[in-house]
Amino acid sequence: MAPSSYFVSAFVMGFLLVLLGLGLIRGRDWQQYTASKRSDANWNDGEAEFELLRSVGANQTVWVLCFLFLTLGIGAGAILFVSGTAVSASVRQTAWLAVVSLSIALFAGYVFWGTYQSTRSRGLDSAQATLAALWVWGVLFIAVVTLKLVTA
C-alpha cells in the first residue's frame, strides 16, 4: 500500500486545482467578451503576403487531413515501437525517437502559435507577440529543467 503522504499530496494538489479553476471562472465575467475583427486597413505592412497561409489555416479540410495524417503517423510509430521481434531494434528505436520528437515539436508549436495569436489579437505588434511566445517557451523550458533536477 502506498504511504499516506502520497494520498495527502494528491488531495492537496486536487484541492489547489479546484481552487484555481474556481478562481479563474469567478475572476472574470466571461459572458461579456466579444471578439473584434480586424479590417484590411488595420493590417501591418507585410501581412498581406501571408493571406494564402491564413486561408489554408482557416480551411477545415486541411486541419482534418493534417490531424488524420499525424494520428496515423504517431499510431504507426507507436505500433513499431511496441511490436516484438518482428521489427528490428533499430527500427523500433527510430520509431520511438520519431514519435517523441514529433510530440514535442507539436506541443511546442501549439504553445508558440497559441501565445503568438493570442497576443496579436490583443493589439500587440508582431515583434511583441513573438517575444511573448518565446518568453512562454523559456518559462516552460525552465519548468522542465527544474522538474528534471528535482526528480532526478
XYZ file of C-alpha atoms in Angstrom:
152
model
C 0.000 0.000 0.000
C 1.245 3.470 -0.803
C 2.267 5.733 2.063
C -0.367 8.128 3.312
C 1.803 11.084 2.314
C 1.040 10.284 -1.353
C -2.689 10.432 -0.684
C -2.363 13.682 1.244
C -0.241 15.175 -1.545
C -2.759 14.111 -4.189
C -5.636 15.534 -2.141
C -3.862 18.864 -1.560
C -2.954 19.222 -5.244
C -6.504 18.356 -6.289
C -7.870 20.902 -3.839
C -5.497 23.579 -5.168
C -6.510 22.718 -8.729
C -10.196 23.112 -7.879
C -9.471 26.431 -6.144
C -7.551 27.638 -9.190
C -10.385 26.649 -11.506
C -12.975 28.394 -9.352
C -10.791 31.492 -9.149
C -10.434 31.618 -12.913
C -14.126 31.113 -13.500
C -15.245 33.696 -10.950
C -12.403 36.140 -11.562
C -13.684 37.411 -14.880
C -17.088 37.903 -16.398
C -16.674 35.658 -19.435
C -20.093 36.422 -20.926
C -19.101 39.993 -21.762
C -16.201 39.042 -24.021
C -16.644 39.834 -27.713
C -14.039 39.150 -30.351
C -13.185 42.080 -32.569
C -12.499 41.605 -36.258
C -9.593 43.374 -37.846
C -10.182 45.037 -41.161
C -7.702 45.168 -44.030
C -6.923 48.769 -43.126
C -5.525 47.646 -39.760
C -3.039 45.183 -41.216
C 0.606 45.984 -40.745
C 2.897 46.210 -43.748
C 3.897 42.781 -44.986
C 0.933 40.877 -43.562
C -0.789 40.736 -46.933
C 1.912 38.268 -48.019
C 0.531 35.689 -45.599
C -3.011 35.730 -46.992
C -2.589 32.314 -48.627
C -1.240 30.835 -45.409
C -4.165 32.264 -43.462
C -6.707 30.947 -45.944
C -5.136 27.479 -45.760
C -5.047 27.693 -41.966
C -8.738 28.619 -41.879
C -9.742 25.680 -44.099
C -11.269 22.872 -42.026
C -10.430 20.203 -44.590
C -6.726 20.969 -44.242
C -6.961 20.667 -40.458
C -8.818 17.339 -40.653
C -6.339 15.888 -43.156
C -3.351 17.034 -41.090
C -4.903 15.573 -37.950
C -5.535 12.236 -39.655
C -2.017 12.170 -41.123
C -0.395 12.949 -37.773
C -2.603 10.490 -35.908
C -1.805 7.691 -38.335
C 1.894 8.567 -38.258
C 2.066 8.618 -34.467
C -0.001 5.426 -34.297
C 2.270 3.662 -36.778
C 5.318 4.795 -34.833
C 3.807 3.573 -31.574
C 2.976 0.191 -33.127
C 6.525 -0.143 -34.433
C 7.835 0.797 -31.005
C 5.839 -1.786 -29.052
C 5.939 -4.569 -31.626
C 8.001 -7.508 -30.533
C 10.706 -9.242 -32.522
C 9.003 -8.779 -35.904
C 10.740 -5.431 -36.274
C 14.433 -4.870 -35.723
C 15.609 -2.916 -32.694
C 16.991 -0.072 -34.798
C 13.610 0.468 -36.494
C 11.836 0.439 -33.104
C 14.361 2.927 -31.722
C 13.917 5.181 -34.761
C 10.130 4.970 -34.411
C 10.366 5.866 -30.716
C 12.602 8.832 -31.497
C 10.247 9.996 -34.253
C 7.145 9.733 -32.045
C 8.755 11.569 -29.122
C 10.282 14.248 -31.367
C 7.025 14.819 -33.222
C 5.068 15.039 -29.978
C 7.495 17.585 -28.519
C 7.501 19.607 -31.747
C 3.684 19.616 -31.912
C 3.354 20.721 -28.302
C 5.992 23.431 -28.706
C 4.385 24.658 -31.917
C 0.949 24.671 -30.302
C 2.198 26.713 -27.342
C 4.126 29.146 -29.563
C 1.357 29.682 -32.115
C -1.357 29.968 -29.473
C 0.604 32.530 -27.490
C 1.502 34.455 -30.636
C -2.076 34.587 -31.938
C -3.467 35.427 -28.520
C -1.145 38.386 -28.071
C -1.683 39.575 -31.655
C -5.445 39.578 -31.140
C -4.965 41.768 -28.078
C -3.332 44.518 -30.107
C 0.395 43.819 -29.793
C 2.528 44.012 -32.902
C 4.403 41.065 -34.388
C 7.685 41.583 -32.539
C 5.984 41.882 -29.158
C 3.860 38.800 -29.841
C 6.961 36.822 -30.831
C 8.720 37.964 -27.669
C 5.768 36.855 -25.549
C 5.677 33.442 -27.250
C 9.419 32.962 -26.778
C 9.101 34.055 -23.157
C 6.465 31.353 -22.571
C 8.803 28.813 -24.185
C 11.561 29.926 -21.845
C 9.357 29.585 -18.785
C 8.279 26.086 -19.863
C 11.918 25.120 -20.502
C 12.924 26.313 -17.026
C 9.978 24.414 -15.528
C 11.043 21.205 -17.297
C 14.676 21.607 -16.205
C 13.554 22.308 -12.633
C 11.289 19.250 -12.656
C 14.125 17.134 -14.015
C 16.518 18.376 -11.338
C 14.009 17.844 -8.538
C 13.007 14.343 -9.617
C 16.497 13.124 -10.573
